[in-house]
mmCIF file of C-alpha atoms in Angstrom:
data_model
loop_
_atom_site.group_PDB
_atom_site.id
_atom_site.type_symbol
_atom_site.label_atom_id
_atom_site.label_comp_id
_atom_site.label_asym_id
_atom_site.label_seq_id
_atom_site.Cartn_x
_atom_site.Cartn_y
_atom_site.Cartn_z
ATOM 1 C CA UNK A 11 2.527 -18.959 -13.155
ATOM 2 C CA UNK A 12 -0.203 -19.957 -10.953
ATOM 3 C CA UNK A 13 0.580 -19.311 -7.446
ATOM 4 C CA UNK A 14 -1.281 -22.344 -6.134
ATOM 5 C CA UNK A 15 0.109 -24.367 -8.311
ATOM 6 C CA UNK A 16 3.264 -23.518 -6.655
ATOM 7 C CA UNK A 17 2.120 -24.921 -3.452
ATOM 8 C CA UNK A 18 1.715 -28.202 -2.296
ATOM 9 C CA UNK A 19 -0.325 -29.118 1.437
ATOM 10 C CA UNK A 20 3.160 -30.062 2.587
ATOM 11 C CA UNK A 21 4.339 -26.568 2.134
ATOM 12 C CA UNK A 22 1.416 -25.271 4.282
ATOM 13 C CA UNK A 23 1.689 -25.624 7.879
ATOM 14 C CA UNK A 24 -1.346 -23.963 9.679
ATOM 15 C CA UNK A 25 -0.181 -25.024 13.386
ATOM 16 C CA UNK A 26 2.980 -23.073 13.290
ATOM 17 C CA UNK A 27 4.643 -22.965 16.809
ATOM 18 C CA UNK A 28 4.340 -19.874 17.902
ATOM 19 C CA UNK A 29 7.811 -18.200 18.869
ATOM 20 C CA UNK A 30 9.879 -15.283 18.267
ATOM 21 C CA UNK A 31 10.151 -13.678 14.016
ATOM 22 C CA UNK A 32 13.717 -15.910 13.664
ATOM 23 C CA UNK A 33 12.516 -18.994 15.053
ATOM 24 C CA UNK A 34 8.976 -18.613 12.513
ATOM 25 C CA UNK A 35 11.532 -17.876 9.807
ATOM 26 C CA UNK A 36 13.380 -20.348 10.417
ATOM 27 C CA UNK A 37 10.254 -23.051 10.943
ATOM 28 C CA UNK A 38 9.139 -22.358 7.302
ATOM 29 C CA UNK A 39 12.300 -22.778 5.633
ATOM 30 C CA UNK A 40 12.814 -26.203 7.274
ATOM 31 C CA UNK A 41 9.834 -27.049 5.350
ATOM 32 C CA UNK A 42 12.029 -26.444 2.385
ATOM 33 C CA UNK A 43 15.097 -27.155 2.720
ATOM 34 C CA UNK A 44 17.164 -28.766 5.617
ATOM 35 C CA UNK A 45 21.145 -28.697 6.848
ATOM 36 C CA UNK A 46 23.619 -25.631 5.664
ATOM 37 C CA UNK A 47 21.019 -25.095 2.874
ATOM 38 C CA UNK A 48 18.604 -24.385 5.371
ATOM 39 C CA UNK A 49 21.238 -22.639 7.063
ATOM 40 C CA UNK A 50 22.695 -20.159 4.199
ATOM 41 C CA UNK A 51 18.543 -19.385 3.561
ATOM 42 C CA UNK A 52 17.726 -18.428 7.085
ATOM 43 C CA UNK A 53 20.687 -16.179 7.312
ATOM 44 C CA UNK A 54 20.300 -14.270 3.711
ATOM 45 C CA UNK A 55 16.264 -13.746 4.810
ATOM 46 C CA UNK A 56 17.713 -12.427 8.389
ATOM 47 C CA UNK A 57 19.560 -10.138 6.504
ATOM 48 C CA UNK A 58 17.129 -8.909 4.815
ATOM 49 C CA UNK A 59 15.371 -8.402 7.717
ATOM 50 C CA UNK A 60 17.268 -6.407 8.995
ATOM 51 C CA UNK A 61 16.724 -3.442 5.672
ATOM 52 C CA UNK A 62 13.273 -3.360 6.693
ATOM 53 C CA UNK A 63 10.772 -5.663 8.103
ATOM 54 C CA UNK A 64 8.697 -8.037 5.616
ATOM 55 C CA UNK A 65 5.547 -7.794 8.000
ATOM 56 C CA UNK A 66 3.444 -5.860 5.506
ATOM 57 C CA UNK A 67 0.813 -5.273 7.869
ATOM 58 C CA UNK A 68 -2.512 -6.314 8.915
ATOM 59 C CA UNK A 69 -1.269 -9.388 10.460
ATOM 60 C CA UNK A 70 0.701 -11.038 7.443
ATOM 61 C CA UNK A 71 4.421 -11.032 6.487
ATOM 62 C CA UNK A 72 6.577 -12.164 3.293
ATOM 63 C CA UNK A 73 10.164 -12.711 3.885
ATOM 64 C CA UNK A 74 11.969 -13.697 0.944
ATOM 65 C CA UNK A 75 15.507 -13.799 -1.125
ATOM 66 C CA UNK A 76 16.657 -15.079 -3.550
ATOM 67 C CA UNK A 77 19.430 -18.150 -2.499
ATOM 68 C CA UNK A 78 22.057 -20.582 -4.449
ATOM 69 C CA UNK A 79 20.133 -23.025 -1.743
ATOM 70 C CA UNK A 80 17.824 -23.342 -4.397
ATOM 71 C CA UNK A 81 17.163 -24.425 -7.927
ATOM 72 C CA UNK A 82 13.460 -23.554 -8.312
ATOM 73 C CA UNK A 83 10.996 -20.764 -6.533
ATOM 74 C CA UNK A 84 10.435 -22.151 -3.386
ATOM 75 C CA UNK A 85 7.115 -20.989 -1.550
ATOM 76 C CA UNK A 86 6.156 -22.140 2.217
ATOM 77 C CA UNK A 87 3.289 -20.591 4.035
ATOM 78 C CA UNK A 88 2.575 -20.686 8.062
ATOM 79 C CA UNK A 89 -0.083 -19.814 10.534
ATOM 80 C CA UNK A 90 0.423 -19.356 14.237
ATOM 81 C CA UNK A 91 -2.288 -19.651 16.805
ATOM 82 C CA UNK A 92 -1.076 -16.586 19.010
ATOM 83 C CA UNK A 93 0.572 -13.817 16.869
ATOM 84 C CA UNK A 94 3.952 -13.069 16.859
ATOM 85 C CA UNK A 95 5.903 -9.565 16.958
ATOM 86 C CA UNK A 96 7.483 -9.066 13.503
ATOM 87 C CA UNK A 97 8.617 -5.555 13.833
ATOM 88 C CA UNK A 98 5.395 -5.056 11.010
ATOM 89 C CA UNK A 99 4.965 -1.547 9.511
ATOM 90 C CA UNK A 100 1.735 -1.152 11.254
ATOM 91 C CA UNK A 101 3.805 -2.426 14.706
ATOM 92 C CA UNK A 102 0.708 -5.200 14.201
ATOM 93 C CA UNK A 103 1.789 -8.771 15.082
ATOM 94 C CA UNK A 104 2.003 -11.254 12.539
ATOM 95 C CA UNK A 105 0.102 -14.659 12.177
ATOM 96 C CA UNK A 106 0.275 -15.901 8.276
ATOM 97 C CA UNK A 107 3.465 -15.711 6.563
ATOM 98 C CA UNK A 108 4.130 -16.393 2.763
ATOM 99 C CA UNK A 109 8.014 -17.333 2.792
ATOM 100 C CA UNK A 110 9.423 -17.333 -0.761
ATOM 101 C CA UNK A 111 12.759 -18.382 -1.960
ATOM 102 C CA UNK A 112 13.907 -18.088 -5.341
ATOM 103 C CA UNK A 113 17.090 -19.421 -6.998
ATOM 104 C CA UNK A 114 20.007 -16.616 -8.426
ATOM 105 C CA UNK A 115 19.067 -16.561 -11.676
ATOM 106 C CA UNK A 116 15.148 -17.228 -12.977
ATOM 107 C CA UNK A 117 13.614 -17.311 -16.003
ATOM 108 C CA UNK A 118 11.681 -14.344 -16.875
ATOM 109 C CA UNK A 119 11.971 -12.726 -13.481
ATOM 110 C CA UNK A 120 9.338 -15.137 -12.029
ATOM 111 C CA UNK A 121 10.431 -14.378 -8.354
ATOM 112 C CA UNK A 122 9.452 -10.438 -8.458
ATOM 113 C CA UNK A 123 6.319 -11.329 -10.379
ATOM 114 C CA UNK A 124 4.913 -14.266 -7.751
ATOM 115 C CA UNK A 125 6.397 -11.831 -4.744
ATOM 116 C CA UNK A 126 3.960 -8.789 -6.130
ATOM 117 C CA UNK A 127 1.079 -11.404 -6.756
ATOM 118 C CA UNK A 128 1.361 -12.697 -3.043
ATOM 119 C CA UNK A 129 1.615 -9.053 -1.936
ATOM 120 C CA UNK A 130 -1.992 -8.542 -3.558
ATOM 121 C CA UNK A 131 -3.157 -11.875 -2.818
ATOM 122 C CA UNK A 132 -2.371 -11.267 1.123
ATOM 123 C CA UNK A 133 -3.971 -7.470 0.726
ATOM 124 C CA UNK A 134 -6.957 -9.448 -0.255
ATOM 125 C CA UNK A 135 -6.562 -11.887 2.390
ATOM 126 C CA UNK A 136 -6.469 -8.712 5.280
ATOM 127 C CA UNK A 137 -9.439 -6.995 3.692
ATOM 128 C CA UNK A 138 -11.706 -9.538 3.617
ATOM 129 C CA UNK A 139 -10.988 -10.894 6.602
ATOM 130 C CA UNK A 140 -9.737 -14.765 5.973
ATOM 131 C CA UNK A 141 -6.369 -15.278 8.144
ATOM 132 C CA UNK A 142 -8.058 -17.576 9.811
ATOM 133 C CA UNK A 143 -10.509 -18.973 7.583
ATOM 134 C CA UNK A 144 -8.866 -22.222 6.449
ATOM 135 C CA UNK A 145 -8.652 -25.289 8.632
ATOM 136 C CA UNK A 146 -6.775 -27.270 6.455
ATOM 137 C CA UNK A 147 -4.025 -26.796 3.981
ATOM 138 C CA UNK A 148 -5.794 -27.997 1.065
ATOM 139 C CA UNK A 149 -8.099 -25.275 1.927
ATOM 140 C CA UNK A 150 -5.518 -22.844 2.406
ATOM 141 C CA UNK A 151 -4.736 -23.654 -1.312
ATOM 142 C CA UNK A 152 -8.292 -23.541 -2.300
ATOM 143 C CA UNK A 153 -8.824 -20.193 -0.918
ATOM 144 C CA UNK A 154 -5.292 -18.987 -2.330
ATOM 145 C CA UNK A 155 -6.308 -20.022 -6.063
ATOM 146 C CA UNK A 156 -9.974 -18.945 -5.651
ATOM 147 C CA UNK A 157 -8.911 -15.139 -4.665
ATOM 148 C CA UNK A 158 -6.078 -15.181 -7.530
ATOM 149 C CA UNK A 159 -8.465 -16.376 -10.008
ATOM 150 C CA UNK A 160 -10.962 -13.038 -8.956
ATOM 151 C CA UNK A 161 -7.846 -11.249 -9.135
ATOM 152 C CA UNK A 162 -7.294 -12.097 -12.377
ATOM 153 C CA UNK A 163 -10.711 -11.386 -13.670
ATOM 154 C CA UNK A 164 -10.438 -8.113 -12.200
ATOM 155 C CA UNK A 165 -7.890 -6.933 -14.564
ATOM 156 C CA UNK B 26 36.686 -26.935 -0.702
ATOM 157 C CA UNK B 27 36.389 -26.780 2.830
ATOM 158 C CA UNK B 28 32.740 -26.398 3.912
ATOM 159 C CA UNK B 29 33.219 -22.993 5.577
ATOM 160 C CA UNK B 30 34.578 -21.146 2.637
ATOM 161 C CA UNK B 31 31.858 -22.712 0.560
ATOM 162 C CA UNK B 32 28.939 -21.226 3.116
ATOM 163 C CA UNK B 33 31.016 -18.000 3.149
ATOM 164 C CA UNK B 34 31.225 -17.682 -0.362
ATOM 165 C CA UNK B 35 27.391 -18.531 -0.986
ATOM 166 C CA UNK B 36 26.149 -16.217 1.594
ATOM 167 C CA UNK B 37 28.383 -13.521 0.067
ATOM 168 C CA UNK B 38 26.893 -14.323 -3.635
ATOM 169 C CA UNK B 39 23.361 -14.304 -1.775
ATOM 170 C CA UNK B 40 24.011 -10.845 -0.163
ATOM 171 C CA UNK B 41 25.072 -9.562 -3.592
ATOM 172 C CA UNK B 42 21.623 -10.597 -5.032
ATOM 173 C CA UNK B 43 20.367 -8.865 -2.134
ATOM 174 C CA UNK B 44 21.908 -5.863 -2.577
ATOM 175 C CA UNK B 45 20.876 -5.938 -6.351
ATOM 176 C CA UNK B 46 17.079 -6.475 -5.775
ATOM 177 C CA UNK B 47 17.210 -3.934 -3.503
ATOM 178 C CA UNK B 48 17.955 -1.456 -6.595
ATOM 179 C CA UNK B 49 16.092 -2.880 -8.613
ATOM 180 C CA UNK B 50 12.747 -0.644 -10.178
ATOM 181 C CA UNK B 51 10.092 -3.342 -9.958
ATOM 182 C CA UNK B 52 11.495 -4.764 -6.609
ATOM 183 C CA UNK B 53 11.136 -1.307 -5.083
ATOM 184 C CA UNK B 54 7.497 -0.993 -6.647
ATOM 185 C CA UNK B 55 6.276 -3.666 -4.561
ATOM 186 C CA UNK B 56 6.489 -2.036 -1.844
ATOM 187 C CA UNK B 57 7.717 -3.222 0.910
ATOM 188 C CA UNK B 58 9.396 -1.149 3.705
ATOM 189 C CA UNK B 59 13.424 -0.440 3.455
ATOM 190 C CA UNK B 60 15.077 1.401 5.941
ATOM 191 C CA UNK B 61 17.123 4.440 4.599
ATOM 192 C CA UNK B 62 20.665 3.863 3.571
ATOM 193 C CA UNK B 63 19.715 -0.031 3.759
ATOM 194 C CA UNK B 64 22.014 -0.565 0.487
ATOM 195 C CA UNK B 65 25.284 0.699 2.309
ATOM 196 C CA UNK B 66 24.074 -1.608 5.580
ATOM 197 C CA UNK B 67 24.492 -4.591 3.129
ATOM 198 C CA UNK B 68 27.637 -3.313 1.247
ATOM 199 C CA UNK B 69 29.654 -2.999 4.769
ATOM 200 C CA UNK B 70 27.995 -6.628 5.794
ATOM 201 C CA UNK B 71 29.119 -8.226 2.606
ATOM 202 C CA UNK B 72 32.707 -6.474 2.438
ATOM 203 C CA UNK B 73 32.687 -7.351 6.286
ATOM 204 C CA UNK B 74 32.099 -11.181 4.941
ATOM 205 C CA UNK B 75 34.589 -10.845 2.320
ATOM 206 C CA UNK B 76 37.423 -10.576 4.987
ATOM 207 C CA UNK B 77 36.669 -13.725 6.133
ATOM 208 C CA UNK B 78 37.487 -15.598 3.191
ATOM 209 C CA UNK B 79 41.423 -16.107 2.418
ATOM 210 C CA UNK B 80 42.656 -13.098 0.431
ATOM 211 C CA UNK B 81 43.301 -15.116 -2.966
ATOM 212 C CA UNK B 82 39.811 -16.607 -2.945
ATOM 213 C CA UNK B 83 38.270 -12.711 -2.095
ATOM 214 C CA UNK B 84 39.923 -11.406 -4.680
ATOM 215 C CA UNK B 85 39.108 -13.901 -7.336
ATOM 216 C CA UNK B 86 35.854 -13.844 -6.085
ATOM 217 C CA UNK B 87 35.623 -9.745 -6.975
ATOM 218 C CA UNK B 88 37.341 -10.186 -10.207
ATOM 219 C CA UNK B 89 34.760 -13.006 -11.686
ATOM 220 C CA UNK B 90 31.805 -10.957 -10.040
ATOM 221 C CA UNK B 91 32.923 -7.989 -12.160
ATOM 222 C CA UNK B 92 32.999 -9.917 -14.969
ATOM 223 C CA UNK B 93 30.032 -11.954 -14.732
ATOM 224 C CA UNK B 94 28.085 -10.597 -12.598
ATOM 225 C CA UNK B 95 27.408 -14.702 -10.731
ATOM 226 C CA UNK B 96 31.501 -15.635 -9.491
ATOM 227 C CA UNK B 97 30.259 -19.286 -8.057
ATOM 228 C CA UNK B 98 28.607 -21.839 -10.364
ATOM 229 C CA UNK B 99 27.307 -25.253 -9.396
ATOM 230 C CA UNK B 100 28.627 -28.404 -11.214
ATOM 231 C CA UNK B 101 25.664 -30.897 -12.690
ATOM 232 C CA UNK B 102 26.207 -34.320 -14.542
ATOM 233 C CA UNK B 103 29.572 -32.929 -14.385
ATOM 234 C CA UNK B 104 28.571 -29.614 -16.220
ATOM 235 C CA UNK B 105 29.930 -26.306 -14.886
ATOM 236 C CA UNK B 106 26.178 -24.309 -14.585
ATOM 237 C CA UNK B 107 28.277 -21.152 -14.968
ATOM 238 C CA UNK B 108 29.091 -21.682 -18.712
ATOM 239 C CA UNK B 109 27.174 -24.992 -19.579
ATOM 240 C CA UNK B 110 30.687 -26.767 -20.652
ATOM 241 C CA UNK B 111 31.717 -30.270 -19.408
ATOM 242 C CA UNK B 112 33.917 -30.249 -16.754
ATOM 243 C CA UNK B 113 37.293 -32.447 -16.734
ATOM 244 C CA UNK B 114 36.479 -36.152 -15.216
ATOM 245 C CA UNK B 115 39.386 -35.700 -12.515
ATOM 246 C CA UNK B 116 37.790 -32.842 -11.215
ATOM 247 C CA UNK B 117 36.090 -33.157 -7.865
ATOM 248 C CA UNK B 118 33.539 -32.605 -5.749
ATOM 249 C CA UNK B 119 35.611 -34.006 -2.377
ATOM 250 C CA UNK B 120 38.791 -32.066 -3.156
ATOM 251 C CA UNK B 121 39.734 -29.762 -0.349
ATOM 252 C CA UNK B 122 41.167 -26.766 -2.611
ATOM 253 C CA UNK B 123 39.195 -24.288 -4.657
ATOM 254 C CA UNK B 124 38.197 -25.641 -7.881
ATOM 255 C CA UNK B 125 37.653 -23.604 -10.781
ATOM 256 C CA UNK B 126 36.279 -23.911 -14.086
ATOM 257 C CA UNK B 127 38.904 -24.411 -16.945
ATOM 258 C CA UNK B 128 36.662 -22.846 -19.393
ATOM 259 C CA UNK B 129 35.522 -19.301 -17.481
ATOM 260 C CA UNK B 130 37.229 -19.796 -14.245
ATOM 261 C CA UNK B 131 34.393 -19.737 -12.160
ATOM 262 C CA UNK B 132 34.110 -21.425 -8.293
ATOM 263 C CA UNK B 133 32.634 -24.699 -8.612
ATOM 264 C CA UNK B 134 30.876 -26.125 -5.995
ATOM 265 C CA UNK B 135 28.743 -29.534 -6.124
ATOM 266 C CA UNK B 136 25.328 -29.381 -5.265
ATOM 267 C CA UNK B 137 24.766 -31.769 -2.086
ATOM 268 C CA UNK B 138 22.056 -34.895 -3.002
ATOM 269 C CA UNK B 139 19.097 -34.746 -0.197
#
């Protein structure tokens, strides 16, 4: 599954308030879902955040569970202006997160397989330098399918 | 069923997904960072959780997990999603007590409409 494809400029919010990890956490999935949906989501990805950050360094983070909040993979991305502390590996603050929710059950383990592909699409994103390269979200998309496509003709 | 035991119960089936992924081979081969002994963490939250709920729903709850692994099943078009059989027309989504399935007894809830 194409990762893009997955994303819609809706889903992309560039001009995320800046604020503390919960309140970013729970921004994004209030782009997804809203009331105790929203709710049960934002407390399962808390938990998980408290096993181990998902600030994978370099100034990007990936929280995500799986929830019965959801019938389909769910993928909302945000940018803040002024970092924010995310408790990140490398201590670095965080300003792009990749939020990813995926129902219980999914056919042919989609939601590890689109988690590992935005872990290598966001390495991608560090080393060449392009947090802040898109000013719009249908950019942001752009720039997300043009490094998976390179990605894939690496392999 | 009452709204709170509904949120209870879904963040408990959540937390046991969590807990699950967190074993799981190609989950940990991503790579992200878990603090040691981060399984047990979850275990105590979710048993912690389980307390809350009354004892017969708990216990039900542990039974139908052991058995099929997913204990709570949404209800669409009138369809338990647990075991894809049509559910009894008087059953319903407004009733205030548990409501199982009559086929493989799992929780029903009903999905709200946005």
């Amino acid at each position: 599954m194409n990762l893009a494809s997955l994303l819609s400029k809706d889903r992309v919010n560039l001009s995320l308030k800046p604020g503390k990890k919960d309140d970013i956490i729970k921004d994004l999935v209030y782009i997804i879902k809203k009331g105790n949906d929203a709710e049960l989501i934002v407390s399962t990805l808390l938990k998980r955040e408290e096993l181990g950050s998902t600030g994978i360094g370099k100034g990007i983070a990936i929280p995500h569970c799986r929830s019965l909040a959801v019938e389909k993979l769910e993928i909302a991305v945000g940018r803040t202006g002024k970092p924010v502390n995310f408790n990140s590996i490398d201590k670095k603050p965080v300003s792009l997160v990749f939020l990813i929710i995926a129902p219980p059950q999914d056919p042919g383990n989609q939601y590890l397989i689109t988690l590992g592909k935005i872990v290598q699409i966001a390495k991608e994103i560090t080393k060449k330098n392009l947090i802040q390269k898109a000013e719009t979200p249908e950019e942001f998309i752009t720039l997300i399918n043009d490094i998976e496509k390179n990605l894939t003709k690496r392999k | 069923m009452p709204d709170v035991i509904e949120m209870h119960l879904k963040l408990l089936f959540d937390l046991d997904n969590l807990i699950s992924d967190m074993e799981e081979p190609s989950y940990k081969k991503i790579g992200f960072q878990i603090e040691e002994e981060a399984s047990l963490v979850l275990i105590r939250k979710r048993n912690d959780l389980l307390k809350k709920l009354p004892q017969e729903i708990a216990q039900a709850y542990e039974i139908l997990k052991k058995r099929y692994r997913q204990a709570i099943a949404p209800v669409d078009s009138e369809f338990c999603l647990g075991c894809f059989q049509k559910l009894p027309t008087q059953l319903s989504a407004r009733s205030q007590e548990i409501v199982t399935c009559p086929n493989c007894g799992r929780i029903l809830y009903w999905r709200k409409k946005e």
